[in-house]
């Protein structure tokens, strides 16, 4: 029943995709991953969790999330595909 492609970016090159555990956004290689996340959560399009795929831990993002009423937790990124090895995954959820 496990589908391995859920954590992998879609083949069409899109940086945002949906799976059962929420909306995923691939921020790897971006110059401004924090700004990209904040515009995504401020867009109002995220109705559940937002899972960000980063090159490294986005420490500067944490206070920005808290200011906006979002919690965050680190996701174990060992999902068995090359797409998520070596990166940093963060799950963000709006409070309440």
Coordinates of N, CA and C in Angstrom, one line a residue:
X1 N 0.8 -1.2 0.0 CA 0.0 0.0 0.0 C 0.9 1.3 0.0
X2 N 2.1 1.1 0.4 CA 3.0 2.3 0.5 C 3.4 2.7 -0.9
X3 N 3.2 4.0 -1.2 CA 3.6 4.5 -2.5 C 4.8 5.3 -2.3
X4 N 5.9 5.0 -3.0 CA 7.1 5.6 -2.7 C 7.2 7.0 -3.3
X5 N 6.4 7.4 -4.3 CA 6.6 8.6 -5.0 C 6.0 9.8 -4.2
X6 N 5.3 9.6 -3.1 CA 4.6 10.7 -2.4 C 5.6 11.8 -2.0
X7 N 6.8 11.4 -1.5 CA 7.7 12.4 -1.1 C 8.6 13.0 -2.2
X8 N 8.5 12.4 -3.3 CA 9.4 12.9 -4.4 C 8.7 14.0 -5.2
X9 N 9.4 14.9 -5.7 CA 8.8 16.0 -6.5 C 8.2 15.4 -7.8
X10 N 7.2 16.0 -8.3 CA 6.5 15.5 -9.5 C 7.5 15.6 -10.7
X11 N 7.2 14.8 -11.7 CA 8.1 14.7 -12.9 C 8.0 16.0 -13.7
X12 N 7.0 16.7 -13.6 CA 6.8 17.9 -14.4 C 7.6 19.1 -14.0
X13 N 8.4 18.9 -12.9 CA 9.3 20.0 -12.4 C 8.6 21.0 -11.5
X14 N 7.4 20.7 -11.2 CA 6.7 21.6 -10.2 C 7.3 21.5 -8.9
X15 N 7.3 22.6 -8.1 CA 7.9 22.6 -6.8 C 6.9 22.4 -5.7
X16 N 5.6 22.3 -6.1 CA 4.6 22.1 -5.1 C 3.7 21.0 -5.5
X17 N 3.5 20.0 -4.6 CA 2.6 18.9 -4.9 C 1.9 18.5 -3.6
X18 N 0.8 17.8 -3.8 CA 0.0 17.3 -2.7 C 0.1 15.8 -2.5
X19 N 0.1 15.4 -1.2 CA 0.0 14.0 -1.0 C -0.9 13.8 0.3
X20 N -1.1 12.6 0.8 CA -2.0 12.4 1.9 C -1.6 13.2 3.1
X21 N -0.3 13.4 3.3 CA 0.1 14.1 4.5 C 0.2 15.6 4.4
X22 N -0.3 16.1 3.3 CA -0.3 17.6 3.1 C 0.3 18.1 1.8
X23 N 0.6 19.3 1.8 CA 1.1 20.0 0.6 C 2.7 20.0 0.8
X24 N 3.4 19.5 -0.2 CA 4.8 19.5 -0.2 C 5.4 20.6 -1.0
X25 N 6.4 21.2 -0.6 CA 7.1 22.3 -1.3 C 8.6 22.0 -1.3
X26 N 9.1 22.0 -2.5 CA 10.6 21.7 -2.7 C 11.3 23.0 -2.8
X27 N 12.1 23.3 -1.8 CA 12.8 24.6 -1.6 C 14.3 24.4 -1.9
X28 N 14.7 23.2 -2.3 CA 16.2 22.9 -2.4 C 16.7 23.7 -3.6
X29 N 17.8 24.4 -3.4 CA 18.5 25.1 -4.5 C 17.9 26.5 -4.7
X30 N 16.9 26.9 -3.9 CA 16.4 28.2 -4.0 C 17.2 29.2 -3.2
X31 N 17.3 30.5 -3.7 CA 18.0 31.5 -3.0 C 17.3 32.0 -1.8
X32 N 15.9 32.0 -1.8 CA 15.1 32.5 -0.8 C 14.1 31.5 -0.3
X33 N 14.5 30.4 0.3 CA 13.5 29.4 0.7 C 12.6 29.9 1.8
X34 N 13.1 30.7 2.7 CA 12.2 31.3 3.8 C 11.1 32.1 3.2
X35 N 11.4 33.0 2.3 CA 10.4 33.9 1.7 C 9.4 33.0 0.9
X36 N 9.9 32.0 0.2 CA 9.0 31.1 -0.5 C 8.0 30.4 0.4
X37 N 8.4 29.9 1.5 CA 7.5 29.3 2.5 C 6.5 30.3 3.0
X38 N 7.0 31.4 3.4 CA 6.1 32.4 4.0 C 5.0 32.9 3.0
X39 N 5.4 33.0 1.7 CA 4.4 33.4 0.7 C 3.4 32.2 0.5
X40 N 3.9 31.0 0.6 CA 2.9 29.9 0.5 C 1.9 29.8 1.6
X41 N 2.4 30.0 2.9 CA 1.4 29.9 4.0 C 0.5 31.1 4.0
X42 N 1.0 32.3 3.5 CA 0.2 33.5 3.5 C -0.8 33.5 2.4
X43 N -0.6 32.6 1.4 CA -1.5 32.5 0.3 C -2.9 32.0 0.6
X44 N -3.0 31.3 1.7 CA -4.3 30.7 2.1 C -4.6 29.4 1.4
X45 N -3.7 28.9 0.6 CA -4.0 27.7 -0.2 C -3.7 26.4 0.6
X46 N -2.9 26.6 1.7 CA -2.5 25.4 2.5 C -3.6 25.1 3.5
X47 N -4.4 24.0 3.3 CA -5.5 23.7 4.1 C -5.2 22.7 5.2
X48 N -4.0 22.2 5.2 CA -3.6 21.2 6.2 C -2.1 21.5 6.6
X49 N -1.3 20.5 6.4 CA 0.1 20.6 6.7 C 0.9 21.0 5.5
X50 N 2.0 21.7 5.7 CA 2.9 22.1 4.6 C 4.2 21.4 5.0
X51 N 4.7 20.6 4.1 CA 6.0 19.9 4.3 C 7.0 20.5 3.4
X52 N 8.0 21.2 4.0 CA 9.1 21.8 3.2 C 10.3 20.9 3.1
X53 N 10.8 20.9 1.9 CA 12.0 20.1 1.6 C 13.2 21.1 1.4
X54 N 14.1 21.2 2.4 CA 15.1 22.2 2.4 C 16.5 21.5 2.1
X55 N 17.5 22.3 1.8 CA 18.9 21.9 1.7 C 19.4 21.6 3.1
X56 N 19.0 22.5 4.0 CA 19.5 22.4 5.4 C 18.5 23.0 6.3
X57 N 18.7 22.9 7.6 CA 17.7 23.3 8.6 C 17.5 24.8 8.4
X58 N 16.2 25.3 8.2 CA 15.9 26.7 8.0 C 15.7 27.4 9.3
X59 N 16.7 27.6 10.1 CA 16.6 28.2 11.5 C 15.9 29.5 11.4
X60 N 16.2 30.3 10.4 CA 15.6 31.7 10.4 C 14.1 31.6 10.2
X61 N 13.6 30.5 9.7 CA 12.2 30.4 9.4 C 11.4 30.2 10.7
X62 N 11.9 29.6 11.7 CA 11.2 29.3 12.9 C 10.5 30.5 13.6
X63 N 11.2 31.6 13.9 CA 10.4 32.7 14.5 C 9.4 33.3 13.6
X64 N 9.6 33.2 12.3 CA 8.6 33.8 11.3 C 7.4 32.9 11.3
X65 N 7.5 31.6 11.4 CA 6.4 30.7 11.5 C 5.6 31.0 12.8
X66 N 6.3 31.1 13.9 CA 5.7 31.3 15.2 C 4.9 32.6 15.2
X67 N 5.5 33.6 14.6 CA 4.8 34.9 14.5 C 3.4 34.8 13.8
X68 N 3.4 33.9 12.8 CA 2.2 33.7 12.0 C 1.3 32.7 12.5
X69 N 1.6 32.1 13.7 CA 0.7 31.1 14.3 C 0.9 29.7 13.7
X70 N 2.1 29.4 13.2 CA 2.3 28.1 12.7 C 3.3 27.3 13.6
X71 N 3.1 26.0 13.8 CA 4.0 25.2 14.5 C 4.9 24.4 13.5
X72 N 6.0 23.9 13.9 CA 6.8 23.1 13.0 C 7.4 21.9 13.7
X73 N 7.6 20.9 13.0 CA 8.3 19.7 13.5 C 9.2 19.1 12.4
X74 N 10.4 18.6 12.8 CA 11.3 18.0 11.9 C 10.7 16.7 11.4
X75 N 10.8 16.4 10.1 CA 10.3 15.1 9.6 C 11.6 14.3 9.3
X76 N 11.5 13.0 9.7 CA 12.6 12.1 9.4 C 12.5 11.8 7.9
X77 N 13.5 12.2 7.1 CA 13.4 12.2 5.7 C 13.9 10.9 5.0
X78 N 14.0 9.8 5.8 CA 14.4 8.6 5.2 C 13.2 7.9 4.6
X79 N 12.9 8.3 3.3 CA 11.7 7.7 2.7 C 12.0 6.7 1.7
X80 N 13.3 6.4 1.6 CA 13.7 5.3 0.7 C 13.9 5.7 -0.8
X81 N 13.9 7.0 -1.1 CA 14.2 7.4 -2.4 C 15.3 8.4 -2.4
X82 N 16.0 8.5 -3.5 CA 17.1 9.5 -3.6 C 16.6 10.9 -3.4
X83 N 15.4 11.1 -3.7 CA 14.8 12.5 -3.8 C 14.9 13.1 -2.4
X84 N 14.9 12.4 -1.4 CA 14.8 13.0 -0.1 C 16.0 12.6 0.8
X85 N 17.0 12.1 0.3 CA 18.2 11.8 1.1 C 19.1 13.0 1.2
X86 N 19.6 13.3 2.4 CA 20.5 14.4 2.5 C 19.9 15.7 2.7
X87 N 18.6 15.8 2.5 CA 18.0 17.1 2.7 C 17.4 17.3 4.1
X88 N 16.6 18.3 4.3 CA 16.0 18.5 5.6 C 14.5 18.8 5.4
X89 N 13.7 18.0 6.0 CA 12.3 18.1 5.9 C 11.6 18.7 7.1
X90 N 10.7 19.7 6.9 CA 10.1 20.3 8.0 C 8.6 20.3 7.8
X91 N 7.8 19.9 8.8 CA 6.4 19.8 8.6 C 5.8 21.0 9.4
X92 N 5.0 21.8 8.7 CA 4.5 23.1 9.3 C 3.0 23.0 9.4
X93 N 2.4 23.3 10.5 CA 0.9 23.2 10.6 C 0.4 24.5 11.3
X94 N -0.6 25.0 10.8 CA -1.3 26.2 11.5 C -1.9 25.8 12.8
X95 N -1.7 26.6 13.8 CA -2.3 26.3 15.1 C -3.8 26.4 15.1
X96 N -4.4 25.6 15.9 CA -5.9 25.7 16.1 C -6.6 25.0 14.9

